[in-house]
């Protein structure tokens, strides 16, 4: 017996799905992985705006996170310093 295909098309199914309102951007949760990611972003001289974009949060959210977690801000700044030193060695 052959399976009968549904008469609904993909476009019918897409229209049946209600539009989702964009919600608030995710909050950052402090973790060692996030701190290391911020250090790596600093290492490639990523600005706060660029780092926020990579983390998919607003610049203001990242600034607030840095205020609440000074170690994360220090990690980003350390990464920038290490990146500059590395660049100078290569010149």
Phi, psi and omega in degrees: 000134178274142177285139180273131179281146178291147180281349178284139176260171180299322181293328176296319180292322180294324180287335182284339181280123180292149179293138181262128177286139177291131181266187178293152178294151181295149176274153177275136176248130183296127175206161179296324179297318179294319179297317179293324178295320177295322177297317179295320178296321175297323180298333177260018176063033177287133176287170177299320179298316180292320178297318178299320179296317179297321181278355178062044173227168178283160177300321180297320178298317180293320177298317178297322178296317178298323179294318181284333184228082182302333179294328178290319178296318179297321178298317179296315180293322176300316179301319179297316180296316179295322178296319178294318179297319178297318179296318179296322180296325183281346183278000000 
